[in-house]
PDB file of C-alpha atoms and ligand atoms in Angstrom:
ATOM      1  CA  UNK A   1       8.154  -0.591  -9.699  1.00  0.00           C
ATOM      2  CA  UNK A   2       7.094  -4.195 -10.336  1.00  0.00           C
ATOM      3  CA  UNK A   3       3.453  -4.805 -11.007  1.00  0.00           C
ATOM      4  CA  UNK A   4       1.426  -5.299  -7.820  1.00  0.00           C
ATOM      5  CA  UNK A   5      -0.872  -8.298  -7.365  1.00  0.00           C
ATOM      6  CA  UNK A   6      -4.386  -7.092  -6.610  1.00  0.00           C
ATOM      7  CA  UNK A   7      -7.261  -9.061  -5.099  1.00  0.00           C
ATOM      8  CA  UNK A   8     -10.644  -7.387  -5.703  1.00  0.00           C
ATOM      9  CA  UNK A   9      -9.093  -3.935  -5.300  1.00  0.00           C
ATOM     10  CA  UNK A  10      -6.834  -4.968  -2.411  1.00  0.00           C
ATOM     11  CA  UNK A  11      -3.109  -4.641  -3.246  1.00  0.00           C
ATOM     12  CA  UNK A  12      -1.118  -7.692  -2.107  1.00  0.00           C
ATOM     13  CA  UNK A  13       2.131  -6.117  -0.958  1.00  0.00           C
ATOM     14  CA  UNK A  14       3.065  -7.887   2.295  1.00  0.00           C
ATOM     15  CA  UNK A  15       5.798 -10.079   0.825  1.00  0.00           C
ATOM     16  CA  UNK A  16       4.562 -13.065   2.901  1.00  0.00           C
ATOM     17  CA  UNK A  17       1.049 -14.565   3.147  1.00  0.00           C
ATOM     18  CA  UNK A  18       0.902 -14.102   6.940  1.00  0.00           C
ATOM     19  CA  UNK A  19       1.779 -10.425   6.499  1.00  0.00           C
ATOM     20  CA  UNK A  20      -0.780 -10.033   3.721  1.00  0.00           C
ATOM     21  CA  UNK A  21      -3.292 -11.565   6.101  1.00  0.00           C
ATOM     22  CA  UNK A  22      -2.975  -8.636   8.536  1.00  0.00           C
ATOM     23  CA  UNK A  23      -3.184  -6.233   5.570  1.00  0.00           C
ATOM     24  CA  UNK A  24      -6.696  -7.425   4.667  1.00  0.00           C
ATOM     25  CA  UNK A  25      -8.296  -4.150   5.697  1.00  0.00           C
ATOM     26  CA  UNK A  26      -8.114  -1.391   3.084  1.00  0.00           C
ATOM     27  CA  UNK A  27      -8.245   1.508   5.528  1.00  0.00           C
ATOM     28  CA  UNK A  28      -8.441   4.237   2.882  1.00  0.00           C
ATOM     29  CA  UNK A  29     -11.924   3.088   1.869  1.00  0.00           C
ATOM     30  CA  UNK A  30     -12.810   1.292   5.116  1.00  0.00           C
ATOM     31  CA  UNK A  31     -13.159  -2.115   3.476  1.00  0.00           C
ATOM     32  CA  UNK A  32     -12.543  -5.291   5.451  1.00  0.00           C
ATOM     33  CA  UNK A  33     -11.883  -8.270   3.169  1.00  0.00           C
ATOM     34  CA  UNK A  34     -12.627 -10.658   6.032  1.00  0.00           C
ATOM     35  CA  UNK A  35     -16.117  -9.256   6.587  1.00  0.00           C
ATOM     36  CA  UNK A  36     -17.769 -12.471   5.419  1.00  0.00           C
ATOM     37  CA  UNK A  37     -17.025 -16.195   5.302  1.00  0.00           C
ATOM     38  CA  UNK A  38     -17.038 -16.210   1.496  1.00  0.00           C
ATOM     39  CA  UNK A  39     -14.670 -13.246   1.471  1.00  0.00           C
ATOM     40  CA  UNK A  40     -12.269 -15.224   3.659  1.00  0.00           C
ATOM     41  CA  UNK A  41     -12.411 -18.321   1.424  1.00  0.00           C
ATOM     42  CA  UNK A  42     -12.017 -16.201  -1.707  1.00  0.00           C
ATOM     43  CA  UNK A  43      -8.982 -14.373  -0.286  1.00  0.00           C
ATOM     44  CA  UNK A  44      -7.409 -17.663   0.919  1.00  0.00           C
ATOM     45  CA  UNK A  45      -7.827 -19.178  -2.552  1.00  0.00           C
ATOM     46  CA  UNK A  46      -6.248 -16.120  -4.170  1.00  0.00           C
ATOM     47  CA  UNK A  47      -3.283 -16.434  -1.804  1.00  0.00           C
ATOM     48  CA  UNK A  48      -2.882 -20.148  -2.548  1.00  0.00           C
ATOM     49  CA  UNK A  49      -3.596 -21.119   1.077  1.00  0.00           C
ATOM     50  CA  UNK A  50      -6.273 -23.481  -0.190  1.00  0.00           C
ATOM     51  CA  UNK A  51      -6.336 -25.114  -3.613  1.00  0.00           C
ATOM     52  CA  UNK A  52      -9.133 -24.990  -6.180  1.00  0.00           C
ATOM     53  CA  UNK A  53     -10.853 -28.180  -5.000  1.00  0.00           C
ATOM     54  CA  UNK A  54     -10.740 -27.073  -1.354  1.00  0.00           C
ATOM     55  CA  UNK A  55     -12.014 -23.637  -2.318  1.00  0.00           C
ATOM     56  CA  UNK A  56     -14.979 -25.145  -4.194  1.00  0.00           C
ATOM     57  CA  UNK A  57     -15.778 -27.384  -1.230  1.00  0.00           C
ATOM     58  CA  UNK A  58     -15.550 -24.547   1.301  1.00  0.00           C
ATOM     59  CA  UNK A  59     -17.582 -22.202  -0.908  1.00  0.00           C
ATOM     60  CA  UNK A  60     -20.384 -24.772  -0.986  1.00  0.00           C
ATOM     61  CA  UNK A  61     -20.730 -24.578   2.793  1.00  0.00           C
ATOM     62  CA  UNK A  62     -23.644 -22.531   4.149  1.00  0.00           C
ATOM     63  CA  UNK A  63     -22.263 -19.153   5.263  1.00  0.00           C
ATOM     64  CA  UNK A  64     -24.582 -19.176   8.280  1.00  0.00           C
ATOM     65  CA  UNK A  65     -23.536 -22.634   9.457  1.00  0.00           C
ATOM     66  CA  UNK A  66     -21.763 -22.927  12.806  1.00  0.00           C
ATOM     67  CA  UNK A  67     -18.621 -24.240  11.050  1.00  0.00           C
ATOM     68  CA  UNK A  68     -18.425 -21.268   8.683  1.00  0.00           C
ATOM     69  CA  UNK A  69     -19.103 -18.757  11.451  1.00  0.00           C
ATOM     70  CA  UNK A  70     -16.478 -20.357  13.695  1.00  0.00           C
ATOM     71  CA  UNK A  71     -13.874 -20.222  10.904  1.00  0.00           C
ATOM     72  CA  UNK A  72     -14.559 -16.559  10.197  1.00  0.00           C
ATOM     73  CA  UNK A  73     -14.469 -15.595  13.896  1.00  0.00           C
ATOM     74  CA  UNK A  74     -11.194 -17.511  14.368  1.00  0.00           C
ATOM     75  CA  UNK A  75      -9.644 -15.867  11.290  1.00  0.00           C
ATOM     76  CA  UNK A  76     -10.563 -12.384  12.476  1.00  0.00           C
ATOM     77  CA  UNK A  77      -9.230 -13.124  15.946  1.00  0.00           C
ATOM     78  CA  UNK A  78      -5.975 -14.564  14.555  1.00  0.00           C
ATOM     79  CA  UNK A  79      -5.557 -11.438  12.424  1.00  0.00           C
ATOM     80  CA  UNK A  80      -5.669  -9.232  15.553  1.00  0.00           C
ATOM     81  CA  UNK A  81      -3.235 -11.437  17.469  1.00  0.00           C
ATOM     82  CA  UNK A  82      -0.860 -11.647  14.520  1.00  0.00           C
ATOM     83  CA  UNK A  83      -0.925  -7.900  13.919  1.00  0.00           C
ATOM     84  CA  UNK A  84       0.078  -7.302  17.563  1.00  0.00           C
ATOM     85  CA  UNK A  85       2.891  -9.886  17.297  1.00  0.00           C
ATOM     86  CA  UNK A  86       4.222  -8.481  14.027  1.00  0.00           C
ATOM     87  CA  UNK A  87       4.193  -4.908  15.367  1.00  0.00           C
ATOM     88  CA  UNK A  88       5.977  -6.111  18.508  1.00  0.00           C
ATOM     89  CA  UNK A  89       8.630  -7.795  16.336  1.00  0.00           C
ATOM     90  CA  UNK A  90       8.988  -4.578  14.302  1.00  0.00           C
ATOM     91  CA  UNK A  91       9.353  -2.560  17.521  1.00  0.00           C
ATOM     92  CA  UNK A  92      11.832  -5.136  18.869  1.00  0.00           C
ATOM     93  CA  UNK A  93       9.840  -5.592  22.066  1.00  0.00           C
ATOM     94  CA  UNK A  94       7.880  -8.618  23.282  1.00  0.00           C
ATOM     95  CA  UNK A  95       4.108  -8.574  22.850  1.00  0.00           C
ATOM     96  CA  UNK A  96       1.923  -8.813  25.987  1.00  0.00           C
ATOM     97  CA  UNK A  97       1.895 -12.299  27.540  1.00  0.00           C
ATOM     98  CA  UNK A  98      -1.813 -12.763  26.775  1.00  0.00           C
ATOM     99  CA  UNK A  99      -1.158 -12.113  23.067  1.00  0.00           C
ATOM    100  CA  UNK A 100       1.595 -14.737  23.013  1.00  0.00           C
ATOM    101  CA  UNK A 101      -0.726 -17.117  24.875  1.00  0.00           C
ATOM    102  CA  UNK A 102      -3.510 -16.528  22.331  1.00  0.00           C
ATOM    103  CA  UNK A 103      -1.102 -17.394  19.538  1.00  0.00           C
ATOM    104  CA  UNK A 104       0.073 -20.511  21.410  1.00  0.00           C
ATOM    105  CA  UNK A 105      -3.544 -21.716  21.502  1.00  0.00           C
ATOM    106  CA  UNK A 106      -3.948 -21.072  17.757  1.00  0.00           C
ATOM    107  CA  UNK A 107      -0.703 -22.966  17.130  1.00  0.00           C
ATOM    108  CA  UNK A 108      -1.667 -25.921  19.339  1.00  0.00           C
ATOM    109  CA  UNK A 109      -4.996 -26.131  17.518  1.00  0.00           C
ATOM    110  CA  UNK A 110      -3.251 -26.041  14.120  1.00  0.00           C
ATOM    111  CA  UNK A 111      -0.759 -28.748  15.107  1.00  0.00           C
ATOM    112  CA  UNK A 112      -3.555 -31.007  16.355  1.00  0.00           C
ATOM    113  CA  UNK A 113      -4.751 -31.024  12.755  1.00  0.00           C
ATOM    114  CA  UNK A 114      -1.336 -31.397  11.116  1.00  0.00           C
ATOM    115  CA  UNK A 115       0.440 -34.525   9.955  1.00  0.00           C
ATOM    116  CA  UNK A 116       3.799 -35.304   8.423  1.00  0.00           C
ATOM    117  CA  UNK A 117       3.538 -36.096   4.759  1.00  0.00           C
ATOM    118  CA  UNK A 118       6.292 -37.330   2.480  1.00  0.00           C
ATOM    119  CA  UNK A 119       6.915 -34.990  -0.442  1.00  0.00           C
ATOM    120  CA  UNK A 120       8.803 -37.029  -2.976  1.00  0.00           C
ATOM    121  CA  UNK A 121       9.521 -34.099  -5.273  1.00  0.00           C
ATOM    122  CA  UNK A 122      11.210 -32.242  -2.408  1.00  0.00           C
ATOM    123  CA  UNK A 123      12.723 -35.416  -0.909  1.00  0.00           C
ATOM    124  CA  UNK A 124      11.515 -34.159   2.454  1.00  0.00           C
ATOM    125  CA  UNK A 125       8.623 -34.291   4.849  1.00  0.00           C
ATOM    126  CA  UNK A 126       6.119 -31.450   4.920  1.00  0.00           C
ATOM    127  CA  UNK A 127       3.718 -30.554   7.670  1.00  0.00           C
ATOM    128  CA  UNK A 128       0.382 -31.014   5.968  1.00  0.00           C
ATOM    129  CA  UNK A 129      -2.770 -29.550   7.440  1.00  0.00           C
ATOM    130  CA  UNK A 130      -5.747 -31.115   5.782  1.00  0.00           C
ATOM    131  CA  UNK A 131      -9.423 -31.437   6.608  1.00  0.00           C
ATOM    132  CA  UNK A 132     -12.775 -30.464   5.172  1.00  0.00           C
ATOM    133  CA  UNK A 133     -13.244 -28.087   8.099  1.00  0.00           C
ATOM    134  CA  UNK A 134     -13.113 -24.438   6.942  1.00  0.00           C
ATOM    135  CA  UNK A 135     -10.754 -23.734   9.832  1.00  0.00           C
ATOM    136  CA  UNK A 136      -7.948 -25.205   7.664  1.00  0.00           C
ATOM    137  CA  UNK A 137      -7.505 -21.637   6.435  1.00  0.00           C
ATOM    138  CA  UNK A 138      -6.826 -20.494  10.009  1.00  0.00           C
ATOM    139  CA  UNK A 139      -4.637 -23.510  10.794  1.00  0.00           C
ATOM    140  CA  UNK A 140      -2.500 -23.048   7.677  1.00  0.00           C
ATOM    141  CA  UNK A 141      -2.208 -19.314   8.288  1.00  0.00           C
ATOM    142  CA  UNK A 142      -1.143 -20.041  11.874  1.00  0.00           C
ATOM    143  CA  UNK A 143       1.631 -22.330  10.611  1.00  0.00           C
ATOM    144  CA  UNK A 144       2.754 -19.654   8.111  1.00  0.00           C
ATOM    145  CA  UNK A 145       2.607 -17.028  10.871  1.00  0.00           C
ATOM    146  CA  UNK A 146       4.742 -19.180  13.181  1.00  0.00           C
ATOM    147  CA  UNK A 147       7.314 -19.550  10.373  1.00  0.00           C
ATOM    148  CA  UNK A 148       7.320 -15.778   9.860  1.00  0.00           C
ATOM    149  CA  UNK A 149       7.566 -14.893  13.557  1.00  0.00           C
ATOM    150  CA  UNK A 150      10.405 -17.309  14.228  1.00  0.00           C
ATOM    151  CA  UNK A 151      12.529 -16.503  11.182  1.00  0.00           C
ATOM    152  CA  UNK A 152      15.495 -14.154  11.434  1.00  0.00           C
ATOM    153  CA  UNK A 153      14.042 -11.405   9.265  1.00  0.00           C
ATOM    154  CA  UNK A 154      17.088  -9.161   9.803  1.00  0.00           C
ATOM    155  CA  UNK A 155      15.060  -6.010  10.188  1.00  0.00           C
ATOM    156  CA  UNK A 156      13.189  -6.642   6.951  1.00  0.00           C
ATOM    157  CA  UNK A 157       9.849  -6.990   8.706  1.00  0.00           C
ATOM    158  CA  UNK A 158       8.704  -3.380   8.759  1.00  0.00           C
ATOM    159  CA  UNK A 159       5.773  -1.029   9.041  1.00  0.00           C
ATOM    160  CA  UNK A 160       5.075   1.483   6.309  1.00  0.00           C
ATOM    161  CA  UNK A 161       6.947   4.762   6.986  1.00  0.00           C
ATOM    162  CA  UNK A 162       3.562   6.503   7.221  1.00  0.00           C
ATOM    163  CA  UNK A 163       2.697   4.547  10.390  1.00  0.00           C
ATOM    164  CA  UNK A 164       0.487   5.320  12.330  1.00  0.00           C
ATOM    165  CA  UNK A 165      -1.429   7.013   9.484  1.00  0.00           C
ATOM    166  CA  UNK A 166      -0.880   3.835   7.463  1.00  0.00           C
ATOM    167  CA  UNK A 167      -1.565   0.521   9.243  1.00  0.00           C
ATOM    168  CA  UNK A 168       0.163  -1.763   6.763  1.00  0.00           C
ATOM    169  CA  UNK A 169       3.222  -3.891   7.354  1.00  0.00           C
ATOM    170  CA  UNK A 170       5.481  -5.783   4.973  1.00  0.00           C
ATOM    171  CA  UNK A 171       8.412  -8.142   4.714  1.00  0.00           C
ATOM    172  CA  UNK A 172      10.956  -6.413   2.503  1.00  0.00           C
ATOM    173  CA  UNK A 173      12.032  -9.006  -0.048  1.00  0.00           C
ATOM    174  CA  UNK A 174      13.722  -6.478  -2.337  1.00  0.00           C
ATOM    175  CA  UNK A 175      17.339  -7.066  -3.308  1.00  0.00           C
ATOM    176  CA  UNK A 176      18.661  -3.918  -1.683  1.00  0.00           C
ATOM    177  CA  UNK A 177      16.389  -4.141   1.364  1.00  0.00           C
ATOM    178  CA  UNK A 178      15.583  -0.428   1.238  1.00  0.00           C
ATOM    179  CA  UNK A 179      11.815  -0.608   0.952  1.00  0.00           C
ATOM    180  CA  UNK A 180      10.024   2.066   3.028  1.00  0.00           C
ATOM    181  CA  UNK A 181       6.389   2.098   2.002  1.00  0.00           C
ATOM    182  CA  UNK A 182       3.538  -0.348   1.606  1.00  0.00           C
ATOM    183  CA  UNK A 183       2.917   1.200  -1.801  1.00  0.00           C
ATOM    184  CA  UNK A 184       5.379   3.774  -3.150  1.00  0.00           C
ATOM    185  CA  UNK A 185       2.696   5.104  -5.509  1.00  0.00           C
ATOM    186  CA  UNK A 186       0.315   5.784  -2.623  1.00  0.00           C
ATOM    187  CA  UNK A 187       2.055   6.186   0.755  1.00  0.00           C
ATOM    188  CA  UNK A 188       5.364   7.163  -0.852  1.00  0.00           C
ATOM    189  CA  UNK A 189       3.689  10.004  -2.762  1.00  0.00           C
ATOM    190  CA  UNK A 190       1.753  11.240   0.292  1.00  0.00           C
ATOM    191  CA  UNK A 191       4.971  11.171   2.340  1.00  0.00           C
ATOM    192  CA  UNK A 192       6.926  13.077  -0.310  1.00  0.00           C
ATOM    193  CA  UNK A 193       4.152  15.678  -0.669  1.00  0.00           C
ATOM    194  CA  UNK A 194       4.057  16.209   3.109  1.00  0.00           C
ATOM    195  CA  UNK A 195       7.840  16.586   3.300  1.00  0.00           C
ATOM    196  CA  UNK A 196       7.739  19.022   0.369  1.00  0.00           C
ATOM    197  CA  UNK A 197       5.037  21.128   2.047  1.00  0.00           C
ATOM    198  CA  UNK A 198       6.861  21.138   5.392  1.00  0.00           C
ATOM    199  CA  UNK A 199      10.067  22.249   3.692  1.00  0.00           C
ATOM    200  CA  UNK A 200       8.351  25.070   1.872  1.00  0.00           C
ATOM    201  CA  UNK A 201       6.274  26.151   4.866  1.00  0.00           C
ATOM    202  CA  UNK A 202       9.538  26.629   6.779  1.00  0.00           C
ATOM    203  CA  UNK A 203      10.802  29.212   4.261  1.00  0.00           C
ATOM    204  CA  UNK A 204      10.109  32.778   5.559  1.00  0.00           C
ATOM    205  CA  UNK A 205       7.715  34.768   3.386  1.00  0.00           C
TER     206      UNK A 205
HETATM  207 ZN1   ZN B 301       1.499   2.713   3.701  1.00  0.00          ZN
END
């Protein structure tokens, strides 16, 4: 299998930054990568959501400042909302109205801070979200999440086959589209071992 990108022990396997965002809890060891403001900035920089200069600026902000605390709280809240929306999309059923309403508020907030910017190299406009407020991470993730949720993913947005034992989701970007696990070397092996044991337990002694 292709080499997996890893951020401080966290495998990046979502196939889309908004999906990776909901996979920021490593359940096997109980580690939440959004436990602190600096953790959030560090993860966002690794994912390319903020550039080096923005990362340096946001890292310089006092972690206990109201701005930093607000950004972290918003990020953690968005992660919950997005997880519910992604799982609803996977299950092909609409999420509760209050979840959709929460996302609408995140989106409205993000768009308030967005502007059209001409990208000469692309010969197109891009929706640029820029500010020295640490909530740019949340605003940009909201925009990415809206793109993900409104795209026709053709059944490629999936939960790991080990759900609910595994909480991870992914966008299958493989050529054949037959991906089943978050990590074949972890969940795939556990699944195969379980199937093997079940098969052999069924054989009469
Ligand atoms: Zn899994």
